[in-house]
XYZ file of C-alpha atoms in Angstrom:
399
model
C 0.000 0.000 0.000
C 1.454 3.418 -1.146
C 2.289 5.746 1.632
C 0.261 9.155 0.840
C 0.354 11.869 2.743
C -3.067 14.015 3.039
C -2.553 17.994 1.582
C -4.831 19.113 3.871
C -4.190 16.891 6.838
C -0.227 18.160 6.225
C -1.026 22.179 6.242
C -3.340 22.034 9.130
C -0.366 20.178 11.303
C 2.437 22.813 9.529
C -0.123 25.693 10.662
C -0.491 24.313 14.392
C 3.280 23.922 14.819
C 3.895 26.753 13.659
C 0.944 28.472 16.260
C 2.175 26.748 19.083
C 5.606 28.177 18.460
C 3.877 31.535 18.892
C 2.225 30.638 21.727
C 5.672 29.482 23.749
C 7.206 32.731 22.439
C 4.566 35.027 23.549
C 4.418 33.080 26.923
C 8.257 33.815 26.964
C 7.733 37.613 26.103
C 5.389 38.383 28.808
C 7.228 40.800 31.365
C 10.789 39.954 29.554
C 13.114 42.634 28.352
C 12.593 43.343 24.701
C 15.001 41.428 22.297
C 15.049 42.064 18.861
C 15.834 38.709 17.187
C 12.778 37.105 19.797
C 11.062 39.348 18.137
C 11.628 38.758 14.551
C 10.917 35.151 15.128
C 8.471 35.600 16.524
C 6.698 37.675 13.503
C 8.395 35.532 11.073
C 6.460 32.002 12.758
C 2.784 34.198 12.695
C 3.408 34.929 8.958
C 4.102 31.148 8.252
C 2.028 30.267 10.399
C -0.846 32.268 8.016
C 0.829 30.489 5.222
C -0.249 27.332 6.403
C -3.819 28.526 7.669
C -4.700 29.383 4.237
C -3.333 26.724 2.109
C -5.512 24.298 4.531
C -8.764 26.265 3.727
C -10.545 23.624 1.468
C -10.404 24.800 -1.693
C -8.112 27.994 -1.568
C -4.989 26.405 -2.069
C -6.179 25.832 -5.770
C -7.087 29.082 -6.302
C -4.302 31.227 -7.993
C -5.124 34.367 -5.945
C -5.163 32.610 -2.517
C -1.552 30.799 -3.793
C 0.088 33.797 -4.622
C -1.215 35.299 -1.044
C 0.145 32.705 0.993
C 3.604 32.418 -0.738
C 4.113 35.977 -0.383
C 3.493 35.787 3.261
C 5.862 32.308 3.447
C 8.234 34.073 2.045
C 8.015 36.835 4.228
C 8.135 34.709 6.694
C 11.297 32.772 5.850
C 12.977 35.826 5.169
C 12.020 36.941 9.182
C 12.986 33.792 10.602
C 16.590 33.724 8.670
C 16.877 37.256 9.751
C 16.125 36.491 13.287
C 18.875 33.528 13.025
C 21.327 36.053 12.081
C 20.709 38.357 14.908
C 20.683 35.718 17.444
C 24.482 34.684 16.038
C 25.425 38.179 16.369
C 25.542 38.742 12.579
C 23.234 40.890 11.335
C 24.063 44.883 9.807
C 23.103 47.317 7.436
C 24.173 45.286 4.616
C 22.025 42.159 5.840
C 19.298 44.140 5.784
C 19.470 45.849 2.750
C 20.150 42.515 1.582
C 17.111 40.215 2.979
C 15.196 43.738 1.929
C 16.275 43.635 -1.692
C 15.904 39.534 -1.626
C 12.087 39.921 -0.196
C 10.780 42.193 -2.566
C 12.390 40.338 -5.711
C 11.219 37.032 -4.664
C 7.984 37.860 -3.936
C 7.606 40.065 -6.867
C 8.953 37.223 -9.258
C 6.682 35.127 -7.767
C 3.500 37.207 -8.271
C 4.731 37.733 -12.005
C 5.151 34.146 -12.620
C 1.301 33.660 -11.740
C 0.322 36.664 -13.443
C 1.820 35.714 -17.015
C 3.063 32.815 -17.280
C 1.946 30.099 -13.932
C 3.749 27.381 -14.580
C 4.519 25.158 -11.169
C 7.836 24.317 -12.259
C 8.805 28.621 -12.440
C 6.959 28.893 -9.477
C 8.814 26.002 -7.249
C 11.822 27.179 -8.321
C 11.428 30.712 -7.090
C 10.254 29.852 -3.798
C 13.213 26.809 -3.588
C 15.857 29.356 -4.763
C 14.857 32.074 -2.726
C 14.465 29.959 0.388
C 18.523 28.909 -0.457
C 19.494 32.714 -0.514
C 17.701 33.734 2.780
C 19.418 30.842 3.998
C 22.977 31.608 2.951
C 23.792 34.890 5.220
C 23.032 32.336 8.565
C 25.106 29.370 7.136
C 27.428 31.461 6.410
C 27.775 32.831 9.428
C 27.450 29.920 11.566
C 30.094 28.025 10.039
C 32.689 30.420 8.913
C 32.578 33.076 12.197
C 35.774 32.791 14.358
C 32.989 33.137 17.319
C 31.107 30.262 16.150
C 30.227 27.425 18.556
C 30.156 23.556 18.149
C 26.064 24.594 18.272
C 25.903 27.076 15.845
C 28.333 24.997 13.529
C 25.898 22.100 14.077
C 22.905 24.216 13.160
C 24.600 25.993 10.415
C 25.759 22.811 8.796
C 22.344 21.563 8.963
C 20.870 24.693 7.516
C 23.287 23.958 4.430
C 22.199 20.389 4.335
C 18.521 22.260 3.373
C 19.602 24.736 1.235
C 20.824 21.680 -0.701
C 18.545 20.192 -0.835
C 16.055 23.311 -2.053
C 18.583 23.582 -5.102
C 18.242 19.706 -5.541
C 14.568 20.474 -5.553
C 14.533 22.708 -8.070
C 16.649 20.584 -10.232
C 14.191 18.110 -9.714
C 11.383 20.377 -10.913
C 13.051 21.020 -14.290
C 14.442 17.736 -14.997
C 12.557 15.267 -13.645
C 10.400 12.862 -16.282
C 7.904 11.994 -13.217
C 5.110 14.669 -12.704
C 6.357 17.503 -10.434
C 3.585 19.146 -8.286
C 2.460 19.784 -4.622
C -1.422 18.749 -5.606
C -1.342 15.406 -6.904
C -0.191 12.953 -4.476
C 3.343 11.193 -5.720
C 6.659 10.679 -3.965
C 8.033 14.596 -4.537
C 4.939 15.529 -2.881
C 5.893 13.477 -0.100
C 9.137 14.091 0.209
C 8.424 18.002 0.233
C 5.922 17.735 2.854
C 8.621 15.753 5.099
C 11.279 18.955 4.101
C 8.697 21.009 5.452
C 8.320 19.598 8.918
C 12.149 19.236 9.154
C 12.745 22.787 8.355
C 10.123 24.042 11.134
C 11.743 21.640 13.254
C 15.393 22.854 12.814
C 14.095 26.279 12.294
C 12.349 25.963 15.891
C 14.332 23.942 17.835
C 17.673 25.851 16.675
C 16.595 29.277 17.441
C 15.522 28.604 20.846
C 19.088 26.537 21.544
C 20.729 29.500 20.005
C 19.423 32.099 21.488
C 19.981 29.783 25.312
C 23.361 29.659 24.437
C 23.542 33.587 23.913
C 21.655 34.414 27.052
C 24.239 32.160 28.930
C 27.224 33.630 26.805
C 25.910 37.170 28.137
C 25.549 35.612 31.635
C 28.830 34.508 31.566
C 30.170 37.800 30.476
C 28.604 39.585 32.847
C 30.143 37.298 35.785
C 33.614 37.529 34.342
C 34.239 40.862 33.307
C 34.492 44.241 34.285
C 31.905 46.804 32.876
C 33.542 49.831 32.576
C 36.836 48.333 31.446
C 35.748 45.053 29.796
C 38.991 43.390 31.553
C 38.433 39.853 34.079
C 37.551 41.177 36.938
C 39.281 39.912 40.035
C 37.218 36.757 40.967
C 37.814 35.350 37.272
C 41.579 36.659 36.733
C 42.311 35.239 39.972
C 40.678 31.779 39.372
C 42.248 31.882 35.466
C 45.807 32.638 36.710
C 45.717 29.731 39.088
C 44.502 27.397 36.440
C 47.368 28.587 34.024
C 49.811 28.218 37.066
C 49.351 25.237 37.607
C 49.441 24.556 34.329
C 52.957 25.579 33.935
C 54.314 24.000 37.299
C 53.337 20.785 35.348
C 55.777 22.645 32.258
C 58.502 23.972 34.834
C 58.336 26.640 32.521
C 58.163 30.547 33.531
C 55.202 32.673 34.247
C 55.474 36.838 34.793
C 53.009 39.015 36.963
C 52.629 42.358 36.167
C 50.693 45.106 38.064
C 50.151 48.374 36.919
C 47.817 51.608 38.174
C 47.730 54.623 37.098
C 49.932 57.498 37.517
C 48.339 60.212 39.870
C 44.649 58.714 38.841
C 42.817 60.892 41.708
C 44.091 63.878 40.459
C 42.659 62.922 37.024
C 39.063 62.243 38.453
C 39.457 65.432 41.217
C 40.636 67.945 38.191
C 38.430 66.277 35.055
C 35.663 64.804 37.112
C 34.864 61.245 37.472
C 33.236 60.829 33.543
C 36.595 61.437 32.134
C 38.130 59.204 35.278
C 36.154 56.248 33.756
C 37.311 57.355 30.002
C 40.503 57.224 31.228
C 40.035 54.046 32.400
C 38.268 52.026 29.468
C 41.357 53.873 27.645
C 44.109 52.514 29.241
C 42.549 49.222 29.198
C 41.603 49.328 25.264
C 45.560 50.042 24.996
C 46.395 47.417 27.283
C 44.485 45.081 25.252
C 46.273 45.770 22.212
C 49.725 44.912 23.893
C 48.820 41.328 24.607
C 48.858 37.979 22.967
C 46.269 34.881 22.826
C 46.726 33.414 25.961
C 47.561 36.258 28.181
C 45.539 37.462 30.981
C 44.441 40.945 31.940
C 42.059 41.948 34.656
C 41.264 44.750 37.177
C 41.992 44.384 41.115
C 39.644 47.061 42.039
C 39.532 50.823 41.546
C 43.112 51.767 38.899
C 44.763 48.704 39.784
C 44.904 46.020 37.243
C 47.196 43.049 36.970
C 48.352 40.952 33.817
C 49.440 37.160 33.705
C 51.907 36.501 31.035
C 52.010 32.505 30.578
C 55.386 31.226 29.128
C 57.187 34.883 29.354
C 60.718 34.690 31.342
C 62.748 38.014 32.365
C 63.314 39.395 29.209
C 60.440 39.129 27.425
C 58.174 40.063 30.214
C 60.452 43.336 30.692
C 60.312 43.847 27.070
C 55.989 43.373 27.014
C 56.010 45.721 30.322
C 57.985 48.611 28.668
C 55.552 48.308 25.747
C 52.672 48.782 28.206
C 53.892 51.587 29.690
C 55.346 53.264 26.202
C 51.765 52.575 24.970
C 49.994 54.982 27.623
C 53.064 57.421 27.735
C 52.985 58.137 24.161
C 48.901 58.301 22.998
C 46.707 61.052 24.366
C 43.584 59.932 25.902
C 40.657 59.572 23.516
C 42.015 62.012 21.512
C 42.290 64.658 24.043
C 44.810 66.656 25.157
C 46.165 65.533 28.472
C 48.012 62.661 28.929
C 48.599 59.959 31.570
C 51.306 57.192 32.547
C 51.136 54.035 34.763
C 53.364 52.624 37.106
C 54.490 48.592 36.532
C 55.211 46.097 39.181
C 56.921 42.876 37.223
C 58.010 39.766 38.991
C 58.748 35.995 36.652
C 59.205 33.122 38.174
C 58.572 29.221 37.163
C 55.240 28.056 39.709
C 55.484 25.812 42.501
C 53.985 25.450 45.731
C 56.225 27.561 47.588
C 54.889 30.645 45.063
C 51.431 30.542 45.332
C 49.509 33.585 43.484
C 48.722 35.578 46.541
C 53.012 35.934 46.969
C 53.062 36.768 43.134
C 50.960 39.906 43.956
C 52.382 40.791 46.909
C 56.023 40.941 45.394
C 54.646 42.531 41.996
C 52.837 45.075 44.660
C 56.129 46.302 46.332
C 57.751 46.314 42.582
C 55.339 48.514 42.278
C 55.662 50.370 45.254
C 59.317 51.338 44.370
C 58.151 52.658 40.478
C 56.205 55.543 42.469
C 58.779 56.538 44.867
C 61.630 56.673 41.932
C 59.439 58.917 40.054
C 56.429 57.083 38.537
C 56.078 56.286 34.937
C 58.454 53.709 34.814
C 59.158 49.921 35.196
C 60.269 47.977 38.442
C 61.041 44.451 38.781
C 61.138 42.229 42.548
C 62.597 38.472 41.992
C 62.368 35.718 44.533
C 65.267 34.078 45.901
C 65.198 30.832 46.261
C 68.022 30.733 48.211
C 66.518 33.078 50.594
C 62.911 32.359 51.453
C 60.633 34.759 52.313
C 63.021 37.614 51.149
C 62.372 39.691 48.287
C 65.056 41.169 45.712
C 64.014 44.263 43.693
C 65.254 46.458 40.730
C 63.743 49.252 39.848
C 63.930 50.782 35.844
């Protein structure tokens, strides 16, 4: 016995998934903070959800008129939801826009003037498939190829490609094929597009919502690791990363430099230019501080100008070379533009981890390093070195 799937039976169930989709999201919305790509997928699942309504209408879905209405408004739709997938993966611009913009209006106006002069299924399968595949291709694109991308959005994207495919196979099929090609008489490319369809809502659904979770908790994250104003670790999370990455290098027996730094006369700054251009100072110096580093190094605030950097793998000289650049980096750029200028102090100690040097000594040694940098003068470079011939003693050289 031939397995046939029902036309009507398979809009009505397209239409309710789609509806109960909007029913979760609008249960989600109530008293949340506004989010744009919620949003859009939201708008995008009523509009295909209306696709669906209408096509199950006994009756309309033969009528050209009706047809035409509901694949505008599916395409529409499609166009939201891949919209909505590209804000949620942080993609989306001006040029996306103008792009799904441009791509709306010619697919649904090529559409419209396939039924009006020349409605033939094949033209009008094709238009739909092919536009589907270039809504689709800003997402995969972006999901597989960002440098930010996770093994989720990878997953997702890959899958995403997998139907995009498989719409261009589709259309191939429609021009090529010696079977009859249609969505109204029941035959195996009927089938096969209705199952398409209830993947794609499935994907569609069920990888937004993962997406946008692991956003949220990206965010989350964010906001329990980093400093606001500056954007550096703050000091619960450069603390806990530094002992994981000295520890690491114990294992290596293989050196590790500290490096504290604060600003030069910072109270002056925020007594003289008030404490706005105190905090543009701040994200300033840290922006430049940024710049300095490699992959792999740490930088994060202690509390108020104080900041500390972890250099993994860095002995003597190259941790005196990377601290001069700090400080040659603030001493030689205006602020922001304007036209006074700051310096920092820099507290440098390297040694290879063990036991006997636990973090807490790191910053205590780097803190009288630093210590000796203000009294010779300020904007400059001091080092401290533990003996290890002399515990509990502390050598230091100031630059």
């Amino acid at each position: 016995m031939p397995f046939i799937l029902d036309m009507k039976t398979v809009f009505v169930l397209l239409a309710l998934g789609h509806l109960f989709t909007v029913l979760l999201i609008t249960a989600y919305r109530y008293r949340q903070a506004k989010d744009t790509a919620v949003n859009t997928f939201y708008v995008s699942k009523w509009f295909q959800s209306a696709t669906w309504g209408i096509l199950a209408i006994p009756g309309l879905a033969f009528q050209m008129a009706f047809l035409s209405l509901a694949n505008s408004i599916f395409l529409c739709g499609v166009a939201l939801e891949t919209m909505a997938l590209l804000k949620v993966t942080g993609g989306y611009g001006g040029r996306s826009r103008r792009y799904y913009y441009l791509l709306m209006l010619l697919s649904i106006g090529a559409y419209n003037l396939v039924v009006l002069f020349h409605n033939a299924e094949v033209l009008r399968i094709s238009i739909v498939s092919l536009s589907i595949a270039a809504f689709l291709f800003p997402p995969v694109l972006r999901m597989t190829g960002s440098k930010e991308r996770s093994t989720l959005s990878m997953l997702v994207g890959y899958m995403y490609f997998i139907v995009a495919v498989a719409l261009l196979v589709r259309t191939g099929m429609s021009w090529f094929s010696t079977g009859v090609v249609t969505m109204f008489e029941p035959n195996l490319y009927r089938n096969l597009s209705f199952l398409c369809l209830y993947l794609i809502m499935t994907l569609g659904n069920t990888g937004f919502v993962l997406l946008s979770k692991e956003r949220a908790d990206t965010e989350l994250l964010k906001l329990a690791s980093y400093d606001d104003l500056t954007g550096a670790l703050n000091r619960r999370t450069f603390i806990l990363e530094a002992k994981r990455n000295l520890a690491i290098y114990e294992k290596k027996q293989m050196p590790v430099s500290f490096i504290l730094l604060d600003l030069d006369e910072f109270k002056t700054i925020n007594d003289t230019y008030g404490h706005d251009i105190g905090d543009e100072v701040l994200r300033d110096f840290s922006d430049k501080m940024r710049g300095q580093l490699k992959e792999g190094d740490l930088f994060g605030r202690y509390g108020g100008d104080e900041f500390a950097i972890l250099l993994p793998g860095a002995d003597e000289l190259k941790s005196d070379e990377a601290a001069e650049s700090l400080k040659l980096s603030v001493e030689q750029a205006p602020c922001g533009g304007r036209l006074f200028e700051y310096s920092i102090s820099v507290g440098v100690i390297t040694v290879v981890p063990g036991p006997e040097v636990p973090l807490e000594r790191l910053y205590q040694s780097s803190d009288k390093a630093l210590y000796l940098a203000k009294q010779a003068g300020r904007n400059r470079v001091a080092r401290t070195r533990l003996e290890e011939h002399e515990k509990g003693t502390d050598e230091w050289t100031s630059q």
